Amino acid sequence: MEPTNIFDPNYFHKVVDCQWACPAHTPVPEYIRLIAQERYTEAYMLNWDSNVFPGVLGRTCDRPCEPACRRVRTEETPVAICRLKRVAADNKGDVTAFMPQVPTEKNGKRIALIGAGPASLAVARDLLPLGYEVHLFEQDKKGGGFMRSQIPAFRLPERVLDEEVDRILDMGVHCHFGQEITSMKAMMDMNFDAYFVGTGAPRGRDLELKGREEVDKHIHIGIDWLSSVAFGHITEIKGKVIVMGGGNTAMDCCRTSLRLGAESVSVVVRSAFEVMKASEWEKDDAMREGIPIINNRPPKEFVHKDGKLQGVLFECVTPVKGEDGRLRYEPSGEPDVFIEADHVLMAIGQDNHCPWIERDLGIEFDKWDCPTLDEVTLQTTNPKVFFGGDSAFGPENIIWASAHAHRAAISIHLFCEDQDLIADRPPEGVNLISTKMGVHEWAYDAEHNAASRHIVPLNEEKTALTNIRVEVELGFDQVLAEKEAQRCLNCDVQTVFTEILCIECDACVDICPMDCISFVANEDEEPLRMQLMAPADNKEQDIYVSDVLKTTRVMVKDEDVCLHCGLCAERCPTNAWDMQRSIVHVPQLGSYAE
Amino acid sequence: MTFVAKPRVHHPKLPVNEIGLTRRDYEGSVSTLCAGCGHDSVSAAIVQACAELSLPPHRFAKVSGIGCSSKTPSYFLNKSHGFNSVHGRMPSVMTGSNLANRDLIGVGVSGDGDSASIGFGQFAHIVRRSINMLYLVDNNGTYGLTKGQFSATNDKGSTSKKGVPNLYEPIDLVSSALQIGASFVARSFSGDKKQLVPLIKAALMHKGMAFIDVISPCVAFNNHSGSTKSYEFVRDHIHNVMDADLIMTHDEVTADYAEGTREDVSMPDGSTLQLYKVDADYDPYDRVGALNYVQRMQEKGEVVTGLLYVNPDAVECHDIMDTVSRPLNELTEADLCPGSDTLAALNQRYR
Ligand SMILES: Cc1cc2nc3c(=O)[nH]c(=O)nc-3n(C[C@H](O)[C@H](O)[C@H](O)COP(=O)(O)OP(=O)(O)OC[C@H]3O[C@@H](n4cnc5c(N)ncnc54)[C@H](O)[C@@H]3O)c2cc1C
Ligand SMILES: Cc1ncc(C[n+]2csc(CCOP(=O)(O)OP(=O)(O)O)c2C)c(N)n1
Ligand code: SF4
Ligand code: SF4
Ligand code: SF4
Ligand SMILES: [Mg+2]
């Protein structure tokens, strides 16, 4: 293999599994270290810079970082990355002094943001410090989008959301709230320099089924029902409730029903438990609250009498794994099941829906009503119009909305500056800084901590289940947070190898607890991966190959399960190994970290 | 010296051996030797060999003398018995241990100072007695622990770190072991585990005295350009004649050697000693030939490595003395004092 180019910004970025997996590339290990040092405000700001809503995300993030966390591969449970973020938000001091300066003198460009969800808000945050005049149009009375209308208060208290939404609005956004946009053409006639569409994926799916029409008033579209609850139009649900669907919306619907007084709640899913869309922890939360999840039951019919819903009839199926590894469902032979119900909440997915965008404005849409977009720039076929968040590629989550926003903001800025959206995009970069402080002293806590993941303390069930405004999770206190923070392996402190210093003494090979380092004859990648101290069969993880050494061998390090404990560097007599912190520069407008 | 403790966690795919242990279960405490010391690689090789042979880690007797090398038994097999004895006295303690309990696997680790200077007499006699053990010397040509004086194995003309040449003839422990009667004699290099680990495995299963001289560079005092025991010099002058490996009955036999170069020798315990001729003309059963060859190559400044001599039918001290098969320390008073009737019968024979 060719020697690895460690100055390729992506090389070490990939080693920081959590940061790589985070759509907004939040520098996770750095904020975790700050939390361990009780520097909560700085930890918060580092997060705010990359993901814009640390208090919200520390409670609700979909956390793609956690399944990616190296700790899953070394010891099974990931670091509680998400809940540590909340600790930074809960314990931070006054952040006003750290906020970016917004110039009073504007740059003369006016930008319209449509929809006040996380995507638009984050675009506003990125553009304001550059002097843009930002106008935000929203049909609701307040900003926040689905964060406000969908995520129940027992998961996300209103004050946490208000604080982070207001922080952006207070930077000088021109808010046009309570104003539904019904024509994009009318918007374009207002001659803004650019438009960002962040209207989400607002249409909840319905199910055409026998009896549906007759019992319409007992059947509710999950997301519409949740927003009615959020805005106080619905305050109770009586009788027996069935929630149909296996995603996160279903989990929020069932837990909300429980708190609004339902006599019984069950979730019925057409598919198998393992393939449900809901995150593991959301399923766990629902089940912990005593809500049964019934799988492999596609609905057949709404059973009603005298115009009143009696319940739902379900078919019984068994999942069978096909040759392609996917599940198919066959009738199980059991008789149909009838489940009594007074209400059915339909949580079977959402779609994009932009009927208000006229189709003659040069903005192309595909057959799923999604706009045709450049994946990097998020520009539509009309150069003035950009999309981001759920409206771009269909329903995702808040962290993706933030990530899209950073990308779109760069594009809007380049567009307004008459620059090329691809060629002139700021590049990614990486800096490497040695952490060596003395013979056996490093600027990070290298010692491996073998503790297993700490559990987040919860509110007492009695209060939590009766009041929708009581937050279920209490969050880590500072002591638990410090302990959990110590579990982080500091994957951004990289093992950097200098060929000419190595005397091939094997000391690093012998000391490495994870058998990551080998000195072998060079070969092509495939055979080389199998020649190592331990086979490097996780192809998703790179191997780090040195230039040819004196003995004609090469040093090969499998990054897969490296603990970043620094023992190789401690043991090396010649400092051929050094532990260097990699700082990845993810392009972003007006970044606080830069 | 390392300050960060080695984490207990290991590679998720680390192989488990026949007795359910991983290589990590054969380690010792964290080494306090200089970073890069060859001795640490030798310890790692011992760990690997014992793990691959699935030997029970608590059934070893590790004995050593004094020196950096003699400290190393602390760094492997920390579940076993050990005795860190006096300078040059490993052989007498090991002899005692082996006589008392022949069931323990004897591993003696010594240095060139420990074995070729103060302990040279002890070395000669334990070899001569054919104690059933692995006698391993971490040979760095210097007294590492006492800060770098020339040892007796340092080559004439080789210089100290400050450039002063050594004026005396070296003692070659391999030649001495051959001459005095060791039944397994090998030399290797700490920087070549591919060769060293199989040699240690073969030595551990050999019956009788198995001696391995391991050139093991001292990074602190004897790894400079004038040294003949540096990583660089050894790598440039190594001449391997014969690889050996030990295949247990449960091992998969992989033969990636050219046809006709491999020879299998059955061992009394059912395992197989495999010899791979690197130098086709070399005869590992010819003691005098080996002695000549090693000496001649040494004249040329070459370091001959590999399994240099083996006698698979060797006898060990307990055979020579015809002791009982049960370890002596297990014999009870009843075994040792068969009673007055037996004594009377015995006496009767001399009347
Ligand atoms: C029940 C539920 C629970 C969820 N839980 C989580 C969670 O825990 N974590 C997570 O990360 N994600 C969660 N999500 C997903 C997440 O809320 C969305 O992915 C995210 O809010 C998308 O952000 P956005 O800015 O693209 O759009 P949205 O948040 O949907 O905001 C769009 C805004 O545009 C406004 N709007 C739409 N059309 C118009 C118009 N024509 N005129 C004016 N205004 C308009 C809407 O009123 C809304 O305020 C959840 C979603 C649902 C449905
Ligand atoms: C009776 C006695 N004499 C002298 C010493 C001092 N001494 C300690 S270690 C050593 C030499 C060690 O050399 P070697 O066996 O080669 O070990 P190395 O440190 O090189 O591995 C000497 C002379 C001693 N400890 N005891
Ligand atoms: S151990 Fe820490 S740095 Fe490494 S992937 Fe997990 S959270 Fe990120
Ligand atoms: S410890 Fe240092 S000098 Fe020794 S092999 Fe490793 S990198 Fe090379
Ligand atoms: S002084 Fe030499 S022999 Fe002793 S530990 Fe250091 S490198 Fe090894
Ligand atoms: Mg020595």
CSV table of C-alpha atoms in Angstrom, one decimal, chain A residues 154 173 229 257:
chain,number,residue,atom,x,y,z
A,154,PHE,CA,-41.7,15.8,28.9
A,173,VAL,CA,-33.9,38.5,12.9
A,229,VAL,CA,-51.4,19.0,22.3
A,257,SER,CA,-51.6,9.7,25.4
